[in-house]
Short mmCIF file of C-alpha atoms (C1' of nucleotides) in Angstrom, two decimals:
data_model
loop_
_atom_site.label_atom_id
_atom_site.label_comp_id
_atom_site.label_asym_id
_atom_site.label_seq_id
_atom_site.Cartn_x
_atom_site.Cartn_y
_atom_site.Cartn_z
CA UNK A 401 -10.97 33.96 5.12
CA UNK A 402 -10.27 31.21 7.57
CA UNK A 403 -13.61 31.04 8.62
CA UNK A 404 -13.81 27.27 8.33
CA UNK A 405 -11.35 26.03 10.78
CA UNK A 406 -11.34 22.16 11.12
CA UNK A 407 -13.40 21.16 13.98
CA UNK A 408 -12.79 19.12 17.00
CA UNK A 409 -10.01 17.27 15.23
CA UNK A 410 -7.09 18.96 16.69
CA UNK A 411 -4.71 18.54 13.76
CA UNK A 412 -3.86 22.43 12.92
CA UNK A 413 -0.30 21.41 12.07
CA UNK A 414 -0.40 17.90 10.74
CA UNK A 415 2.73 17.94 8.61
CA UNK A 416 2.69 14.20 8.28
CA UNK A 417 4.76 13.42 5.35
CA UNK A 418 5.79 9.65 6.48
CA UNK A 419 8.21 7.71 4.14
CA UNK A 420 5.49 5.21 3.84
CA UNK A 421 3.35 7.51 2.14
CA UNK A 422 6.24 8.79 -0.25
CA UNK A 423 6.89 5.11 -0.98
CA UNK A 424 3.08 4.92 -1.90
CA UNK A 425 3.11 7.67 -4.14
CA UNK A 426 6.15 6.87 -5.92
CA UNK A 427 5.27 3.04 -6.55
CA UNK A 428 1.76 4.05 -7.41
CA UNK A 429 2.83 6.35 -10.05
CA UNK A 430 5.63 4.08 -11.37
CA UNK A 431 2.92 1.42 -11.51
CA UNK A 432 -0.04 3.32 -13.34
CA UNK A 433 2.58 4.83 -15.88
CA UNK A 434 3.42 1.01 -16.60
CA UNK A 435 6.95 1.93 -15.57
CA UNK A 436 6.74 -1.35 -13.59
CA UNK A 437 5.12 -3.53 -16.22
CA UNK A 438 1.90 -5.59 -15.62
CA UNK A 439 2.88 -9.14 -14.33
CA UNK A 440 6.16 -8.30 -13.32
CA UNK A 441 7.35 -9.53 -10.18
CA UNK A 442 9.24 -7.07 -7.31
CA UNK A 443 11.40 -7.73 -4.59
CA UNK A 444 11.08 -5.50 -1.54
CA UNK A 445 14.72 -5.22 -1.58
CA UNK A 446 15.28 -4.06 -5.18
CA UNK A 447 12.32 -1.62 -4.69
CA UNK A 448 14.17 -0.25 -1.38
CA UNK A 449 17.11 0.39 -3.28
CA UNK A 450 15.49 1.83 -6.53
CA UNK A 451 13.42 4.13 -4.37
CA UNK A 452 16.36 4.90 -2.06
CA UNK A 453 14.29 3.86 1.20
CA UNK A 454 14.54 1.05 3.71
CA UNK A 455 12.48 -1.98 3.36
CA UNK A 456 9.82 -1.14 6.18
CA UNK A 457 8.26 1.81 4.16
CA UNK A 458 8.15 -0.07 0.94
CA UNK A 459 6.66 -2.99 2.44
CA UNK A 460 3.74 -0.92 4.16
CA UNK A 461 3.06 0.86 0.83
CA UNK A 462 2.98 -2.50 -1.09
CA UNK A 463 0.07 -3.86 1.47
CA UNK A 464 -1.61 -0.47 0.46
CA UNK A 465 -1.14 -0.99 -3.06
CA UNK A 466 -2.51 -4.50 -2.53
CA UNK A 467 -5.72 -3.24 -1.00
CA UNK A 468 -5.96 -0.99 -4.25
CA UNK A 469 -5.57 -4.06 -6.30
CA UNK A 470 -2.36 -2.67 -8.04
CA UNK A 471 -0.22 -5.42 -6.79
CA UNK A 472 -0.87 -8.91 -5.67
CA UNK A 473 0.83 -10.36 -2.63
CA UNK A 474 1.82 -14.11 -3.14
CA UNK A 475 2.17 -15.41 0.46
CA UNK A 476 5.80 -16.34 1.05
CA UNK A 477 6.56 -15.95 -2.49
CA UNK A 478 6.58 -12.41 -3.49
CA UNK A 479 4.75 -9.40 -5.01
CA UNK A 480 3.50 -9.13 -8.57
CA UNK A 481 2.37 -6.21 -10.27
CA UNK A 482 -1.22 -7.07 -11.01
CA UNK A 483 -1.77 -8.15 -14.62
CA UNK A 484 -4.19 -5.56 -16.33
CA UNK A 485 -7.74 -7.30 -17.09
CA UNK A 486 -10.33 -5.76 -18.98
CA UNK A 487 -12.88 -8.02 -17.50
CA UNK A 488 -11.95 -7.15 -13.98
CA UNK A 489 -11.80 -3.40 -15.03
CA UNK A 490 -15.44 -3.74 -15.79
CA UNK A 491 -16.18 -4.85 -12.42
CA UNK A 492 -14.30 -1.91 -10.91
CA UNK A 493 -16.46 0.58 -13.14
CA UNK A 494 -19.47 -1.51 -11.85
CA UNK A 495 -18.69 -0.44 -8.13
CA UNK A 496 -17.58 3.09 -9.26
CA UNK A 497 -20.82 3.95 -10.84
CA UNK A 498 -22.60 3.54 -7.86
CA UNK A 499 -20.33 5.45 -5.80
CA UNK A 500 -19.76 8.13 -8.13
CA UNK A 501 -23.41 8.60 -8.51
CA UNK A 502 -23.74 8.79 -4.78
CA UNK A 503 -21.01 11.26 -4.68
CA UNK A 504 -22.40 13.42 -7.49
CA UNK A 505 -25.86 13.36 -6.08
CA UNK A 506 -24.44 14.57 -2.44
CA UNK A 507 -22.28 17.18 -3.83
CA UNK A 508 -25.43 18.54 -5.64
CA UNK A 509 -27.17 18.56 -2.41
CA UNK A 510 -24.68 19.54 -0.04
CA UNK A 511 -22.37 21.94 -1.98
CA UNK A 512 -21.77 25.33 -0.79
CA UNK A 513 -22.08 28.66 -2.91
CA UNK A 514 -18.45 29.06 -3.27
CA UNK A 515 -18.06 25.43 -4.29
CA UNK A 516 -20.89 25.72 -6.99
CA UNK A 517 -19.40 28.52 -8.33
CA UNK A 518 -16.15 26.62 -8.74
CA UNK A 519 -17.82 23.64 -10.58
CA UNK A 520 -19.28 26.36 -12.94
CA UNK A 521 -15.83 27.57 -13.57
CA UNK A 522 -14.57 24.24 -13.93
CA UNK A 523 -17.47 23.25 -16.48
CA UNK A 524 -16.35 26.27 -18.54
CA UNK A 525 -12.84 25.38 -18.50
CA UNK A 526 -13.82 21.67 -19.64
CA UNK A 527 -15.61 23.11 -22.45
CA UNK A 528 -12.75 24.92 -23.78
CA UNK A 529 -10.34 21.91 -23.39
CA UNK A 530 -12.70 19.95 -24.99
CA UNK A 531 -12.76 22.05 -28.04
CA UNK A 532 -9.27 22.59 -28.19
CA UNK A 533 -8.32 18.83 -27.17
CA UNK A 534 -5.93 20.22 -24.63
CA UNK A 535 -5.31 16.73 -22.80
CA UNK A 536 -3.01 18.31 -20.07
CA UNK A 537 -5.37 20.88 -19.35
CA UNK A 538 -8.12 18.43 -19.19
CA UNK A 539 -6.38 16.13 -16.71
CA UNK A 540 -5.64 19.13 -14.28
CA UNK A 541 -9.44 20.05 -14.61
CA UNK A 542 -10.39 16.62 -13.95
CA UNK A 543 -8.14 16.21 -10.81
CA UNK A 544 -9.61 19.56 -9.54
CA UNK A 545 -13.14 18.69 -9.98
CA UNK A 546 -12.44 15.12 -8.39
CA UNK A 547 -11.24 16.79 -5.20
CA UNK A 548 -13.92 19.49 -5.37
CA UNK A 549 -16.36 16.75 -5.56
CA UNK A 550 -15.01 14.67 -2.84
CA UNK A 551 -14.96 17.63 -0.51
CA UNK A 552 -18.57 18.88 -1.67
CA UNK A 553 -20.33 15.63 -1.11
CA UNK A 554 -19.31 15.59 2.75
CA UNK A 555 -18.95 11.76 2.83
CA UNK A 556 -15.40 10.63 4.39
CA UNK A 557 -16.19 6.88 3.64
CA UNK A 558 -17.33 7.31 0.12
CA UNK A 559 -14.15 9.25 -0.59
CA UNK A 560 -11.92 6.61 1.16
CA UNK A 561 -13.69 3.81 -0.83
CA UNK A 562 -13.39 5.66 -4.18
CA UNK A 563 -9.69 6.41 -3.85
CA UNK A 564 -9.39 2.57 -3.20
CA UNK A 565 -10.54 1.90 -6.76
CA UNK A 566 -8.97 5.00 -8.23
CA UNK A 567 -5.42 3.43 -8.75
CA UNK A 568 -6.51 0.61 -10.89
CA UNK A 569 -8.82 2.81 -13.03
CA UNK A 570 -6.03 5.48 -13.64
CA UNK A 571 -3.53 2.87 -14.73
CA UNK A 572 -6.04 1.28 -17.38
CA UNK A 573 -6.70 4.94 -18.68
CA UNK A 574 -3.27 5.71 -19.08
CA UNK A 575 -2.34 2.55 -20.89
CA UNK A 576 -5.53 2.97 -23.30
CA UNK A 577 -6.15 6.73 -23.48
CA UNK A 578 -3.89 7.59 -26.62
CA UNK A 579 -5.66 5.04 -28.80
CA UNK A 580 -9.14 4.89 -27.46
CA UNK A 581 -10.19 7.80 -25.60
CA UNK A 582 -12.46 10.21 -26.95
CA UNK A 583 -11.10 13.73 -25.18
CA UNK A 584 -14.07 16.15 -26.56
CA UNK A 585 -16.71 13.80 -25.69
CA UNK A 586 -15.20 13.04 -22.26
CA UNK A 587 -14.88 16.84 -21.49
CA UNK A 588 -18.34 17.51 -22.42
CA UNK A 589 -19.73 14.75 -20.27
CA UNK A 590 -17.46 15.87 -17.20
CA UNK A 591 -18.80 19.59 -18.00
CA UNK A 592 -22.31 18.27 -17.98
CA UNK A 593 -21.86 16.81 -14.71
CA UNK A 594 -20.07 19.78 -13.15
CA UNK A 595 -23.14 21.92 -14.29
CA UNK A 596 -25.43 19.61 -12.73
CA UNK A 597 -23.75 19.64 -9.47
CA UNK A 598 -23.45 23.47 -9.59
CA UNK A 599 -27.30 23.90 -10.41
CA UNK A 600 -27.92 21.84 -7.34
CA UNK A 601 -30.40 19.31 -8.71
CA UNK A 602 -29.21 16.01 -7.48
CA UNK A 603 -31.19 13.88 -9.88
CA UNK A 604 -29.65 15.65 -12.67
CA UNK A 605 -26.26 15.42 -11.25
CA UNK A 606 -26.97 11.37 -10.66
CA UNK A 607 -28.05 11.20 -14.36
CA UNK A 608 -24.78 13.05 -15.34
CA UNK A 609 -22.64 10.79 -13.48
CA UNK A 610 -24.57 7.78 -14.92
CA UNK A 611 -23.86 9.23 -18.26
CA UNK A 612 -20.18 9.74 -17.66
CA UNK A 613 -19.65 6.06 -16.24
CA UNK A 614 -21.33 4.74 -19.50
CA UNK A 615 -18.76 6.30 -21.61
CA UNK A 616 -16.07 5.16 -19.21
CA UNK A 617 -17.46 1.68 -19.47
CA UNK A 618 -17.58 2.17 -23.23
CA UNK A 619 -14.11 3.05 -23.35
CA UNK A 620 -12.95 0.28 -21.18
CA UNK A 621 -15.08 -2.23 -23.57
CA UNK A 622 -13.39 -0.42 -26.53
CA UNK A 623 -9.97 -0.96 -25.33
CA UNK A 624 -10.35 -4.47 -24.35
CA UNK A 625 -8.75 -6.41 -27.29
CA UNK A 626 -5.59 -4.36 -26.53
CA UNK A 627 -5.47 -6.20 -23.23
CA UNK A 628 -2.07 -7.45 -21.97
CA UNK B 970 12.40 -23.63 -23.25
CA UNK B 971 11.57 -25.71 -20.18
CA UNK B 972 8.28 -25.36 -18.42
CA UNK B 973 7.69 -22.04 -16.98
CA UNK B 974 6.31 -22.81 -13.96
CA UNK B 975 6.58 -19.39 -12.40
CA UNK B 976 2.99 -18.61 -10.96
CA UNK B 977 1.52 -21.69 -12.01
CA UNK B 978 0.94 -22.67 -8.37
CA UNK B 979 -2.68 -22.17 -8.04
CA UNK B 980 -2.61 -23.81 -4.44
CA UNK B 981 -6.04 -23.93 -3.14
CA UNK B 982 -4.37 -24.59 0.46
CA UNK B 983 -2.30 -21.49 0.77
CA UNK B 984 -1.67 -21.51 4.55
CA UNK B 985 -1.75 -17.67 4.60
CA UNK B 986 -2.06 -17.41 8.52
CA UNK B 987 0.12 -14.48 8.66
CA UNK B 988 0.48 -13.14 12.20
CA UNK B 989 -0.54 -10.14 10.93
CA UNK B 990 -3.69 -11.30 9.81
CA UNK B 991 -4.22 -12.90 13.20
CA UNK B 992 -3.49 -9.55 14.97
CA UNK B 993 -6.01 -7.71 12.74
CA UNK B 994 -8.62 -10.23 13.54
CA UNK B 995 -8.02 -10.23 17.18
CA UNK B 996 -7.79 -6.52 17.52
CA UNK B 997 -11.02 -6.10 15.19
CA UNK B 998 -12.74 -8.43 17.61
CA UNK B 999 -11.57 -6.63 20.64
CA UNK B 1000 -12.70 -3.26 19.38
CA UNK B 1001 -15.92 -4.46 17.91
CA UNK B 1002 -16.82 -6.06 21.12
CA UNK B 1003 -15.92 -2.92 22.94
CA UNK B 1004 -13.26 -4.54 24.82
CA UNK B 1005 -11.27 -1.80 23.57
CA UNK B 1006 -13.33 1.34 24.54
CA UNK B 1007 -14.10 3.68 22.10
CA UNK B 1008 -11.87 6.55 22.62
CA UNK B 1009 -9.28 4.78 24.17
CA UNK B 1010 -5.47 5.51 23.79
CA UNK B 1011 -3.37 2.49 22.64
CA UNK B 1012 0.24 2.10 22.24
CA UNK B 1013 1.90 -0.49 19.90
CA UNK B 1014 3.99 -1.63 22.63
CA UNK B 1015 0.99 -2.56 25.05
CA UNK B 1016 -0.86 -4.35 22.36
CA UNK B 1017 2.02 -6.30 21.25
CA UNK B 1018 2.46 -7.48 24.97
CA UNK B 1019 -1.44 -8.46 25.40
CA UNK B 1020 -1.63 -10.05 22.04
CA UNK B 1021 1.69 -11.76 22.77
CA UNK B 1022 3.34 -11.02 19.22
CA UNK B 1023 5.88 -8.36 18.03
CA UNK B 1024 5.39 -4.94 17.33
CA UNK B 1025 5.50 -5.40 13.41
CA UNK B 1026 2.37 -7.41 13.25
CA UNK B 1027 0.59 -5.06 15.37
CA UNK B 1028 1.51 -2.26 13.42
CA UNK B 1029 0.49 -3.43 10.24
CA UNK B 1030 -2.69 -4.53 11.79
CA UNK B 1031 -3.33 -1.14 13.24
CA UNK B 1032 -3.09 0.21 9.99
CA UNK B 1033 -5.57 -1.72 8.29
CA UNK B 1034 -7.71 -1.13 10.98
CA UNK B 1035 -7.26 2.65 10.37
CA UNK B 1036 -8.12 2.21 6.93
CA UNK B 1037 -11.65 0.77 8.30
CA UNK B 1038 -12.17 3.73 10.55
CA UNK B 1039 -11.79 1.49 13.52
CA UNK B 1040 -8.78 3.18 15.14
CA UNK B 1041 -7.24 6.73 14.23
CA UNK B 1042 -3.69 7.00 13.71
CA UNK B 1043 -2.17 10.37 15.52
CA UNK B 1044 1.11 10.93 13.78
CA UNK B 1045 3.85 10.68 16.18
CA UNK B 1046 1.45 10.28 19.19
CA UNK B 1047 -0.33 7.09 19.23
CA UNK B 1048 -3.28 5.29 18.36
CA UNK B 1049 -6.94 6.01 19.30
CA UNK B 1050 -10.04 3.50 19.10
CA UNK B 1051 -12.22 5.89 17.10
CA UNK B 1052 -15.07 7.16 19.15
CA UNK B 1053 -18.33 5.97 18.06
CA UNK B 1054 -20.58 8.78 16.29
CA UNK B 1055 -23.79 8.08 15.05
CA UNK B 1056 -23.56 10.83 12.50
CA UNK B 1057 -20.54 9.19 10.60
CA UNK B 1058 -22.32 5.95 10.97
CA UNK B 1059 -25.00 7.48 8.80
CA UNK B 1060 -22.56 8.17 6.26
CA UNK B 1061 -21.35 4.82 6.41
CA UNK B 1062 -24.84 3.58 5.55
CA UNK B 1063 -25.45 5.88 2.90
CA UNK B 1064 -22.47 4.11 1.09
CA UNK B 1065 -23.41 0.56 2.13
CA UNK B 1066 -26.93 1.34 0.86
CA UNK B 1067 -25.31 1.60 -2.75
CA UNK B 1068 -22.97 -1.25 -2.35
CA UNK B 1069 -25.46 -3.42 -0.94
CA UNK B 1070 -28.13 -2.99 -3.59
CA UNK B 1071 -25.43 -3.39 -6.18
CA UNK B 1072 -24.28 -6.91 -4.90
CA UNK B 1073 -28.04 -7.72 -4.16
CA UNK B 1074 -28.82 -7.08 -7.75
CA UNK B 1075 -26.03 -8.87 -9.24
CA UNK B 1076 -26.36 -11.99 -6.86
CA UNK B 1077 -29.80 -12.32 -7.92
CA UNK B 1078 -28.61 -12.07 -11.74
CA UNK B 1079 -25.66 -14.12 -11.44
CA UNK B 1080 -26.32 -16.75 -8.70
CA UNK B 1081 -25.98 -20.38 -9.60
CA UNK B 1082 -28.66 -22.77 -8.85
CA UNK B 1083 -27.08 -24.37 -5.97
CA UNK B 1084 -26.56 -20.79 -4.54
CA UNK B 1085 -30.20 -20.17 -5.01
CA UNK B 1086 -31.21 -23.20 -3.17
CA UNK B 1087 -29.01 -22.12 -0.27
CA UNK B 1088 -30.83 -18.47 -0.39
CA UNK B 1089 -34.14 -20.30 0.00
CA UNK B 1090 -32.79 -22.37 2.80
CA UNK B 1091 -31.37 -19.49 4.68
CA UNK B 1092 -34.61 -17.64 4.27
CA UNK B 1093 -36.54 -20.29 5.77
CA UNK B 1094 -34.10 -20.46 8.47
CA UNK B 1095 -34.60 -16.61 9.26
CA UNK B 1096 -38.24 -16.80 9.30
CA UNK B 1097 -37.98 -19.52 11.84
CA UNK B 1098 -35.53 -17.63 14.02
CA UNK B 1099 -37.48 -14.42 13.59
CA UNK B 1100 -40.53 -16.05 15.09
CA UNK B 1101 -38.36 -17.73 17.86
CA UNK B 1102 -36.14 -14.51 18.15
CA UNK B 1103 -33.37 -16.57 18.26
CA UNK B 1104 -30.43 -14.21 18.08
CA UNK B 1105 -27.53 -16.60 17.94
CA UNK B 1106 -28.70 -18.38 15.07
CA UNK B 1107 -30.19 -15.30 13.58
CA UNK B 1108 -26.29 -13.78 13.68
CA UNK B 1109 -25.34 -17.17 12.08
CA UNK B 1110 -27.36 -17.24 9.33
CA UNK B 1111 -26.76 -13.49 8.62
CA UNK B 1112 -22.94 -14.14 8.38
CA UNK B 1113 -23.79 -17.24 6.11
CA UNK B 1114 -26.12 -15.23 3.93
CA UNK B 1115 -23.35 -12.24 3.75
CA UNK B 1116 -20.73 -14.89 2.52
CA UNK B 1117 -23.05 -16.40 -0.06
CA UNK B 1118 -24.28 -12.76 -1.41
CA UNK B 1119 -20.70 -11.89 -1.72
CA UNK B 1120 -19.76 -14.91 -3.55
CA UNK B 1121 -22.94 -15.05 -5.75
CA UNK B 1122 -22.26 -11.37 -6.87
CA UNK B 1123 -18.90 -11.90 -8.51
CA UNK B 1124 -17.29 -8.89 -7.89
CA UNK B 1125 -14.21 -8.91 -5.83
CA UNK B 1126 -14.06 -5.21 -5.82
CA UNK B 1127 -17.56 -4.87 -4.19
CA UNK B 1128 -16.86 -7.25 -1.79
CA UNK B 1129 -13.37 -5.64 -0.51
CA UNK B 1130 -15.22 -2.40 -0.28
CA UNK B 1131 -17.82 -3.78 1.69
CA UNK B 1132 -15.59 -5.59 4.13
CA UNK B 1133 -13.95 -1.94 4.60
CA UNK B 1134 -17.27 -0.67 5.88
CA UNK B 1135 -18.20 -3.92 7.78
CA UNK B 1136 -16.06 -3.18 10.97
CA UNK B 1137 -17.70 0.15 11.79
CA UNK B 1138 -21.23 -1.30 11.19
CA UNK B 1139 -20.53 -4.17 13.29
CA UNK B 1140 -19.39 -2.19 16.43
CA UNK B 1141 -22.05 0.23 16.16
CA UNK B 1142 -24.72 -2.99 15.95
CA UNK B 1143 -23.02 -4.25 18.92
CA UNK B 1144 -23.09 -1.46 21.02
CA UNK B 1145 -26.60 -0.72 20.42
CA UNK B 1146 -28.58 -4.22 19.49
CA UNK B 1147 -29.73 -5.01 22.99
CA UNK B 1148 -31.52 -1.91 23.50
CA UNK B 1149 -32.72 -1.02 19.77
CA UNK B 1150 -32.78 -3.75 17.64
CA UNK B 1151 -35.93 -5.36 16.29
CA UNK B 1152 -34.93 -8.78 15.56
CA UNK B 1153 -38.11 -10.16 14.18
CA UNK B 1154 -38.35 -7.54 11.79
CA UNK B 1155 -34.84 -7.36 11.06
CA UNK B 1156 -35.24 -11.20 10.20
CA UNK B 1157 -38.13 -10.67 7.93
CA UNK B 1158 -36.16 -7.99 6.03
CA UNK B 1159 -33.37 -10.48 5.65
CA UNK B 1160 -35.51 -13.38 4.51
CA UNK B 1161 -37.24 -11.23 2.03
CA UNK B 1162 -33.93 -10.25 0.35
CA UNK B 1163 -32.87 -13.68 0.42
CA UNK B 1164 -36.02 -15.05 -1.45
CA UNK B 1165 -35.60 -12.01 -3.98
CA UNK B 1166 -32.03 -13.22 -4.61
CA UNK B 1167 -33.15 -16.86 -5.09
CA UNK B 1168 -35.92 -15.93 -7.17
CA UNK B 1169 -33.43 -14.31 -9.63
CA UNK B 1170 -35.17 -11.13 -9.74
CA UNK B 1171 -32.62 -8.34 -9.72
CA UNK B 1172 -35.09 -5.40 -9.23
CA UNK B 1173 -37.05 -7.22 -6.57
CA UNK B 1174 -33.25 -7.99 -4.96
CA UNK B 1175 -32.40 -4.41 -5.09
CA UNK B 1176 -35.79 -3.07 -3.63
CA UNK B 1177 -35.24 -5.63 -0.79
CA UNK B 1178 -31.83 -4.34 -0.19
CA UNK B 1179 -33.02 -0.91 0.06
CA UNK B 1180 -35.78 -1.92 2.52
CA UNK B 1181 -33.14 -3.66 4.85
CA UNK B 1182 -31.14 -0.63 4.42
CA UNK B 1183 -33.77 1.68 5.57
CA UNK B 1184 -34.26 -0.53 8.78
CA UNK B 1185 -30.72 -0.30 9.37
CA UNK B 1186 -30.66 3.52 8.88
CA UNK B 1187 -33.70 3.58 11.35
CA UNK B 1188 -31.78 1.52 13.80
CA UNK B 1189 -28.85 3.59 13.59
CA UNK B 1190 -30.97 6.97 14.12
CA UNK B 1191 -32.79 5.26 17.03
CA UNK B 1192 -29.72 4.24 18.86
CA UNK B 1193 -28.34 7.99 18.24
CA UNK B 1194 -28.98 9.37 22.00
CA UNK B 1195 -27.34 6.53 23.30
CA UNK B 1196 -23.96 7.55 21.68
CA UNK B 1197 -20.87 7.68 23.51
"C1'" DG C 829 16.84 -37.19 -22.04
"C1'" DT C 830 14.07 -36.64 -18.27
"C1'" DT C 831 13.35 -36.63 -13.45
"C1'" DT C 832 14.43 -36.61 -8.69
"C1'" DG C 833 17.04 -35.19 -4.79
"C1'" DC C 834 20.07 -32.32 -2.11
"C1'" DG C 835 22.43 -28.16 -1.24
"C1'" DT C 836 22.59 -23.23 -1.96
"C1'" DT C 837 20.33 -18.89 -2.28
"C1'" DT C 838 16.98 -15.45 -2.08
"C1'" DC C 839 13.18 -13.79 -0.29
"C1'" DT C 840 9.25 -12.66 2.96
"C1'" DG C 841 7.65 -12.50 7.60
"C1'" DT C 842 8.81 -11.10 12.18
"C1'" DA C 843 11.66 -9.14 15.99
"C1'" DT C 844 14.81 -6.06 17.60
"C1'" DT C 845 17.59 -1.86 17.31
"C1'" DC C 846 17.99 3.12 16.56
"C1'" DA C 847 16.67 8.06 16.49
"C1'" DA C 848 13.78 11.80 16.82
"C1'" DA C 849 9.49 14.04 18.11
"C1'" DG C 850 6.19 14.84 21.41
"C1'" DA C 851 4.50 14.54 26.09
"C1'" DC C 852 5.35 14.84 30.93
"C1'" DT C 853 7.61 16.43 35.36
"C1'" DG C 854 10.03 19.07 38.45
"C1'" DG C 855 11.79 22.80 39.76
"C1'" DT C 856 12.80 27.81 39.53
"C1'" DT C 857 11.18 32.27 38.30
"C1'" DT C 858 8.31 36.18 38.11
"C1'" DA D 766 0.43 31.04 42.96
"C1'" DA D 767 1.02 30.88 37.85
"C1'" DA D 768 3.85 30.27 34.22
"C1'" DC D 769 7.94 29.02 31.80
"C1'" DC D 770 11.99 26.21 30.97
"C1'" DA D 771 15.00 22.14 30.78
"C1'" DG D 772 15.86 17.71 31.05
"C1'" DT D 773 13.72 12.97 31.03
"C1'" DC D 774 10.30 9.38 29.20
"C1'" DT D 775 7.58 7.62 26.05
"C1'" DT D 776 6.21 6.37 21.66
"C1'" DT D 777 6.39 6.37 16.97
"C1'" DG D 778 8.76 5.77 12.37
"C1'" DA D 779 12.19 3.69 9.98
"C1'" DA D 780 16.27 0.55 9.37
"C1'" DT D 781 18.47 -3.56 10.24
"C1'" DA D 782 19.09 -8.40 11.93
"C1'" DC D 783 17.11 -13.00 11.93
"C1'" DA D 784 14.93 -17.29 10.86
"C1'" DG D 785 12.31 -20.07 7.99
"C1'" DA D 786 10.61 -21.13 3.64
"C1'" DA D 787 10.37 -21.45 -1.21
"C1'" DA D 788 12.83 -21.25 -5.34
"C1'" DC D 789 17.02 -22.63 -8.33
"C1'" DG D 790 20.90 -25.21 -9.93
"C1'" DC D 791 23.41 -28.93 -10.51
"C1'" DA D 792 24.26 -33.42 -10.60
"C1'" DA D 793 23.13 -38.37 -10.31
"C1'" DA D 794 19.88 -41.92 -11.36
"C1'" DC D 795 16.52 -44.04 -14.30
#
DNA sequence: GTTTGCGTTTCTGTATTCAAAGACTGGTTT
DNA sequence: AAACCAGTCTTTGAATACAGAAACGCAAAC
């Protein structure tokens, strides 16, 4: 089964759980679940104590989060959880639309047979969760599909770039999905994209991606008045 | 009750010259001018001494550079200047093509009158340098046009993302431009893009961007055998 | 009552210290 | 002669120490 050994990069045993990664994961979750409120000011010291780590990993994690736009570093003054701004969010989506289309198109063109089968399975699952309005299962499948997509697209840079934008999107979704999201529609659109990728038709996959992003943009605009 | 001057400090003169920024700039230049050779192994200690700073700013700069793909951090082992890989470079261009098109289109749609005038001036300058094969002036105008484009596109996220990919592209160009680049053609294509933006026609600007990226891709492929 | 100036405090930015994980070397064993 | 083992050395990952800068508070002055 292990036919696909990682090539030249000699990392067979990279068990790299650095504390910086951990801090980053913790903080990103706290921010995107609004446990750390948008606009709130943070101090490295306090964060270090609450997370139970030293200042160094916290600081490095904050710099990564700043790159992702989740926090804003005010030089010599401190760190602020970036306020939620629907207008900015639309700019994020503007960029995501292009990258998602690229990834979707590439995945359709480059996916292996196993990956196509996996996409089909996910599409079926999404249809079920859409009819049942099973939010938890939907989120699980969404995550799985994302990973599969990034893997199938075979472009590490596109992946890295997408991940840079994912955080802000996640937080916005989390804040507004209860009131504004249309889960059945979203599930249908995701399923359509998965099927297009599975079928290996790049242009269909690109179109499906655009349709999905249209929905995301509409969702963002619909939630706009609720802004913080 | 009193004035809440909390974050009212919209200082346009924020002297944000942190040593980390300085280290990042120095190291990026050293890497993209091949002063630090691709594949070379580095140690934070040595870099700190050669640059004349402590390990902390060097370390933070290295993490940024790793994000940009210019160095690879091998956990617990050290830092390696990422070897130049033409195949990877084509993936970078794949992503850049999408982002450049977006930025070009937006700039055409959103630029102010002053910015359009500036684009026209740059286009004229580029035509001159193309005919004269003035590489230095070409580089200056290219940089100027880039900044103007990012400014006119009004999308901070697209900008940030592009900058993430710029380093690798710069290094590749630096390594190969003497032998492979066609300056007059490149200048013509840049000028065409600038004129399209200036004219305010988004689709023309997008097409011009695609044409330019076609050239960049061809350049990358042409240089491929010279790879390290 | 509002403002201004000075001392205090807290915080970031940076250097230094500490610990542990690999890499390396030299010698011994098979 | 090759392989292996132990001890040393180098290097990162992380915590802590330190210095300077910005904010805060209080009091005095207008």
